Amino acid sequence: MLTFHIISFVFVLVQLVSCQEELRELREQPIDPQAEQEIINSIEEVYFSNDSFDMVQHELEKLPPELNLQELEEYRDKLKRQQSAVSKKVADLILEKQPSYVKELERVTALQTNLQLAAVICTNARRQLSVAKEGFTEASLGLLANQRKRQLLTGLLKSLRTIKTLQRTDVRLSEMLEEEDYPGAIQLCLECQKAASTFKHYSCISELNSKLQDTLEQIEEQLDVALSKTCKHFDVSHYTKVQLAYKLLGKTQIAMDQLHMHFTQAIHNTVFQVVLGYVELCAGNADTKFQKMQYKDLCTHITLDSYIPCLTDLCKALWEVMLSYHRTMQWHEDLWYDTASGSQRTFTVVTSSDELVVDRGYVKKKLEHGLTRIWQDVQLKVKAYILGTDMSNFKYDDFIVVLDVISRLMQVGEEFCGSKSEVLQESIKRQSINYFKNYHRARLEELRMFLENETWELCPVKSNFNIAQLHEFKFMGQCRSPSVSPSRQAVSSSTPAQEELFLFQQYLQEGNPFEMHIEHKEEETEDVLASNGYESDELEKSVYQDYDSDSDVPEELKQDYVDEQTGDVPLKSVSRETIRSKKKSDYNLNKTNAPILTNTTLNVIRLVGKYMQMMNILKPIAFDVIHCVSQLFDYYLYAVYTFFGRNDMYESSGLGLISSRLRTTLNRIQESLIDMESVGEAAGVHGPGEDRKEKVPSPHLSQMVVLTNSGTLYGLAQRVVATESLVFLAEQFESLQSHLDTMMPAAKKPFLQQFYSQTVSTASELRKPIYWIVAAKAIDYEQMLLMMAGVKWDIREIMSQHNVYVDVLLKEFEQFNKRLGDVSRHVRIPLPVSNVLWEHCIRLANRTLVEGYANVKKCSNEGRALMQLDFQQFLMKLEKLTDLRPIPDKEFVETYIKAYYLTENDMEQFIKNHREYSMKQLANLVNVCLGSHINKKARQKLLAAIDDIDRPKR
């Protein structure tokens, strides 16, 4: 290689020498430098361009198409001159560098010598290296090289094995996902990603890394599906895995957002599927049009038969969702408690304390906020279901079940998030008011039918009968809050140990609160009726055996009498004989003191119980219910009065049989409840107006009830049953007052108080007008008047024997007493009834006596004494027949008889003070008593005073 360079250098030097010779020749030719420079300047620029320029081709192309020898020669000479000028110029430049050239040549020669020496050194070195290679390098360094190569290959093999393992992780990840080991799968995937980043310099790893990222996203999708499963059936281990997985991903907050979305979706899907299932089942075909409907529209296709089962299943499904949410919150609370107490759980993941606090605060806030949202969604779904069906035609028991289920659901809401469930309350209130109005209207019509077909026969019940024994009032025997549903009552009454447990505690692990109303809805038997009117033969016998015993005699009967006006009781004790006589007057020797009521009364009581059940379950309609309850009593009271107490002839007697309060009550009932326009009309001829929809036609007494037969004391048995059943009904209403008062809204309580004070309390006042009719017909008062008219009262001697009319009247009373006893064999006549009957009869008899005395045309003082004798004989015999004390209107007769002895001045004062006497009776006193003792002017003055007293009445 070095020799070649030297030869090339020598060749260049030779060329330079030849050029120098040519240059020397050129320099010898004398040329003007300026002319020479002009020749060089005339050379074309293209000749100075580059080495690849083809000058021959260039010149040939410049030749004209027609060649001229002379021109060509001239041009050739020009080119030669240019060439000579350039050559000369180059030669001059070379000669100028001659010293440098010589010096450089000397250096080249010295270099040649050094190169020859270097060649010798290199030859020797190569020879020595050959010897070293053969003796040392190939043996020792070859071993080191092989060892290094082995180490590199070992590392490569390890990397390849790791890569192979990474490539096989997708199989293991699939297995772990099938096993729902989401934390393990995520942990493995993250480790694989970390390992892949270590070997990212391999081309195959880039694809693997992308695949792992896709797998991680797939795991997140499956994890989201797994999270959604906890919304319906919460499982602690499953939820723990899911939360741990999200913790590994660092997405705890995102998980909570997703969880609430899933709960919302779960509620929608759950209710839709439940309702859709019932709708398609009832439709009976495979038509898929229902699946495309909105949930609200779907609810309108639920049939009446499937309404309650669907509602129950709906609430059961929603309970599962809410229970899952409750258990989710409980899981997080337990986690926070364990973390705060320092205990370890499998869920624990190493995180910073700040991050843990942030996550905990966010999760807690999110969960608490979600309670209200979820319950609101539940309310809206159930509201759509409730309002989707018209429940006005439901059976009562079915509607009570609906109220029970909704009440239980509202209880769930109260425990779930402390909500008062305004949405549910408003929706069920709307349905309840609509249902109750229709139901009450039908019940009033039904009550009218009962009353018109009622024969007023005694309904035999046990002596200890109480409304609490009826199914409809069972709810009152259980101490509970009105907001608690009846199904919960059954639970609390059967299992007292569970009474204090909340629903979410009681049904945390198993069971469903909406199954209770079915499980406890079992038939119960009522034992309130007595057989044939007696509870047993032994009891019937005991009535007679215990006749002389004081144990069963009420305290008020052991007293002489109780003043009906003041309630005062005499302080003196009463003998045993008096007690027996009191008991005889009760006309109850053959019956126990069982309540007097009819089938209609029992039906009304049951109806009140049903109304109260509905009111107890749903307090917002309490006032509407109580108003309807009052209408039931009003209608019953009005019917009893219409059937047995309305008689204008006797009402005008002036005895005040109907008090102003009772009169006001009856007028109010007639105006507000009785449809008077329907009397004599065909139903629906004019169409009921809005004001008539709430009214009921006046009932008519059944043709089976005969009130004109004197043998039955003009239907006394029926009158007693009707009147005393009304009194019994009023007593039951009195016992319910405190319970109704707790149900009534504060603003409406005056209505309830007015109902009791002006209506319920007047029930016993109907005894007077009803039994007055019997008393007025039972004794022939007209006959007595005729007999008294035949008596001579202007006698001149004192008589020792009373008149015959007194014996006839007493015989009438004895016959009346016997007939009362006959009636009592069929229907017990309570003491207040017998007292009223005797009071009426005695009052009528006394007033008949006064009327008879007022018909006297002539009367002497001996005649007045005879009147007193007759009346005293009547009183003496009468007191043996009745225990009624004092004798009613006794003073009315005695005062009138004594008035015959008054002077003119005293008579004027008497007339002013005693307005209870009629004008005829007072005029008789003036004409007969004072007629022979005063002048005509004084008589006219007294008669004018009587006329002035009577004028305001007219």
CSV table of N, CA, C and O in Angstrom, one decimal, residues 904-942:
chain,number,residue,atom,x,y,z
A,904,GLU,N,-159.4,35.0,94.6
A,904,GLU,CA,-159.3,35.7,93.3
A,904,GLU,C,-157.9,36.2,93.1
A,904,GLU,O,-157.3,36.0,92.0
A,905,ASN,N,-157.3,36.8,94.1
A,905,ASN,CA,-155.9,37.3,93.9
A,905,ASN,C,-154.9,36.2,93.7
A,905,ASN,O,-154.0,36.3,92.9
A,906,ASP,N,-155.1,35.1,94.5
A,906,ASP,CA,-154.1,34.0,94.4
A,906,ASP,C,-154.3,33.3,93.0
A,906,ASP,O,-153.3,32.8,92.4
A,907,MET,N,-155.5,33.3,92.5
A,907,MET,CA,-155.7,32.7,91.2
A,907,MET,C,-155.0,33.4,90.1
A,907,MET,O,-154.5,32.8,89.2
A,908,GLU,N,-155.0,34.7,90.2
A,908,GLU,CA,-154.3,35.5,89.2
A,908,GLU,C,-152.8,35.2,89.2
A,908,GLU,O,-152.2,35.1,88.1
A,909,GLN,N,-152.2,35.1,90.4
A,909,GLN,CA,-150.8,34.7,90.5
A,909,GLN,C,-150.6,33.3,90.0
A,909,GLN,O,-149.6,33.0,89.3
A,910,PHE,N,-151.6,32.4,90.3
A,910,PHE,CA,-151.5,31.0,89.9
A,910,PHE,C,-151.4,30.9,88.3
A,910,PHE,O,-150.7,30.1,87.8
A,911,ILE,N,-152.3,31.7,87.7
A,911,ILE,CA,-152.3,31.6,86.3
A,911,ILE,C,-151.0,32.1,85.6
A,911,ILE,O,-150.5,31.5,84.7
A,912,LYS,N,-150.4,33.1,86.2
A,912,LYS,CA,-149.1,33.5,85.7
A,912,LYS,C,-148.0,32.5,86.0
A,912,LYS,O,-147.0,32.4,85.1
A,913,ASN,N,-148.0,31.8,87.1
A,913,ASN,CA,-146.9,30.9,87.4
A,913,ASN,C,-147.0,29.5,86.8
A,913,ASN,O,-146.0,28.8,86.8
A,914,HIS,N,-148.2,29.1,86.5
A,914,HIS,CA,-148.4,27.7,86.0
A,914,HIS,C,-148.9,27.7,84.6
A,914,HIS,O,-150.0,27.5,84.2
A,915,ARG,N,-147.9,27.8,83.7
A,915,ARG,CA,-148.2,27.8,82.3
A,915,ARG,C,-148.3,26.4,81.7
A,915,ARG,O,-148.5,26.3,80.5
A,916,GLU,N,-148.0,25.4,82.5
A,916,GLU,CA,-148.0,24.0,82.0
A,916,GLU,C,-149.4,23.6,81.8
A,916,GLU,O,-149.7,22.6,81.1
A,917,TYR,N,-150.4,24.3,82.3
A,917,TYR,CA,-151.8,23.9,82.1
A,917,TYR,C,-152.3,24.6,80.9
A,917,TYR,O,-151.9,25.7,80.5
A,918,SER,N,-153.2,24.0,80.2
A,918,SER,CA,-153.8,24.5,79.0
A,918,SER,C,-154.8,25.7,79.4
A,918,SER,O,-155.2,25.8,80.5
A,919,MET,N,-155.1,26.4,78.4
A,919,MET,CA,-156.0,27.6,78.6
A,919,MET,C,-157.4,27.1,79.0
A,919,MET,O,-158.1,27.7,79.9
A,920,LYS,N,-157.8,25.9,78.5
A,920,LYS,CA,-159.1,25.3,78.8
A,920,LYS,C,-159.1,25.0,80.3
A,920,LYS,O,-160.1,25.2,81.0
A,921,GLN,N,-158.0,24.4,80.7
A,921,GLN,CA,-157.9,23.9,82.1
A,921,GLN,C,-157.9,25.1,83.1
A,921,GLN,O,-158.5,25.1,84.1
A,922,LEU,N,-157.2,26.1,82.7
A,922,LEU,CA,-157.1,27.3,83.6
A,922,LEU,C,-158.5,28.0,83.6
A,922,LEU,O,-159.0,28.5,84.6
A,923,ALA,N,-159.1,28.1,82.4
A,923,ALA,CA,-160.4,28.7,82.3
A,923,ALA,C,-161.5,28.0,83.1
A,923,ALA,O,-162.4,28.6,83.7
A,924,ASN,N,-161.3,26.6,83.2
A,924,ASN,CA,-162.2,25.8,84.0
A,924,ASN,C,-162.1,26.2,85.5
A,924,ASN,O,-163.1,26.3,86.2
A,925,LEU,N,-160.8,26.4,85.9
A,925,LEU,CA,-160.6,26.8,87.3
A,925,LEU,C,-161.3,28.1,87.6
A,925,LEU,O,-162.0,28.3,88.7
A,926,VAL,N,-161.3,29.1,86.7
A,926,VAL,CA,-161.9,30.4,86.9
A,926,VAL,C,-163.4,30.3,86.9
A,926,VAL,O,-164.1,30.8,87.7
A,927,ASN,N,-163.9,29.5,85.9
A,927,ASN,CA,-165.4,29.4,85.7
A,927,ASN,C,-166.1,28.6,86.8
A,927,ASN,O,-167.1,28.9,87.4
A,928,VAL,N,-165.4,27.4,87.1
A,928,VAL,CA,-166.1,26.5,88.0
A,928,VAL,C,-165.8,26.8,89.5
A,928,VAL,O,-166.6,26.8,90.4
A,929,CYS,N,-164.5,27.1,89.7
A,929,CYS,CA,-164.0,27.3,91.1
A,929,CYS,C,-164.5,28.6,91.6
A,929,CYS,O,-165.1,28.7,92.7
A,930,LEU,N,-164.2,29.7,90.9
A,930,LEU,CA,-164.5,31.0,91.4
A,930,LEU,C,-165.7,31.6,90.8
A,930,LEU,O,-166.1,32.8,91.1
A,931,GLY,N,-166.4,30.9,89.9
A,931,GLY,CA,-167.6,31.4,89.3
A,931,GLY,C,-168.7,31.8,90.2
A,931,GLY,O,-169.4,32.8,90.0
A,932,SER,N,-168.8,31.1,91.3
A,932,SER,CA,-169.9,31.5,92.2
A,932,SER,C,-169.4,32.4,93.3
A,932,SER,O,-170.2,32.8,94.1
A,933,HIS,N,-168.2,32.8,93.3
A,933,HIS,CA,-167.6,33.6,94.4
A,933,HIS,C,-167.2,35.0,93.9
A,933,HIS,O,-167.0,35.9,94.7
A,934,ILE,N,-167.1,35.2,92.6
A,934,ILE,CA,-166.6,36.5,92.1
A,934,ILE,C,-167.6,37.0,91.1
A,934,ILE,O,-168.4,36.3,90.6
A,935,ASN,N,-167.5,38.4,90.9
A,935,ASN,CA,-168.4,39.0,89.9
A,935,ASN,C,-168.0,38.7,88.5
A,935,ASN,O,-166.8,38.2,88.3
A,936,LYS,N,-168.8,39.2,87.6
A,936,LYS,CA,-168.5,38.9,86.2
A,936,LYS,C,-167.2,39.7,85.7
A,936,LYS,O,-166.5,39.2,84.9
A,937,LYS,N,-167.1,40.9,86.3
A,937,LYS,CA,-165.9,41.7,85.9
A,937,LYS,C,-164.6,41.0,86.3
A,937,LYS,O,-163.6,41.0,85.5
A,938,ALA,N,-164.5,40.5,87.5
A,938,ALA,CA,-163.3,39.9,88.0
A,938,ALA,C,-163.0,38.6,87.1
A,938,ALA,O,-161.9,38.3,86.8
A,939,ARG,N,-164.2,37.9,86.8
A,939,ARG,CA,-164.0,36.7,86.0
A,939,ARG,C,-163.4,37.1,84.6
A,939,ARG,O,-162.5,36.4,84.1
A,940,GLN,N,-163.9,38.1,84.0
A,940,GLN,CA,-163.4,38.5,82.7
A,940,GLN,C,-161.9,38.9,82.8
A,940,GLN,O,-161.2,38.7,81.9
A,941,LYS,N,-161.6,39.5,83.9
A,941,LYS,CA,-160.2,39.9,84.1
A,941,LYS,C,-159.3,38.7,84.1
A,941,LYS,O,-158.2,38.7,83.5
A,942,LEU,N,-159.7,37.6,84.8
A,942,LEU,CA,-158.9,36.4,84.9
A,942,LEU,C,-158.8,35.7,83.6
A,942,LEU,O,-157.8,35.2,83.2
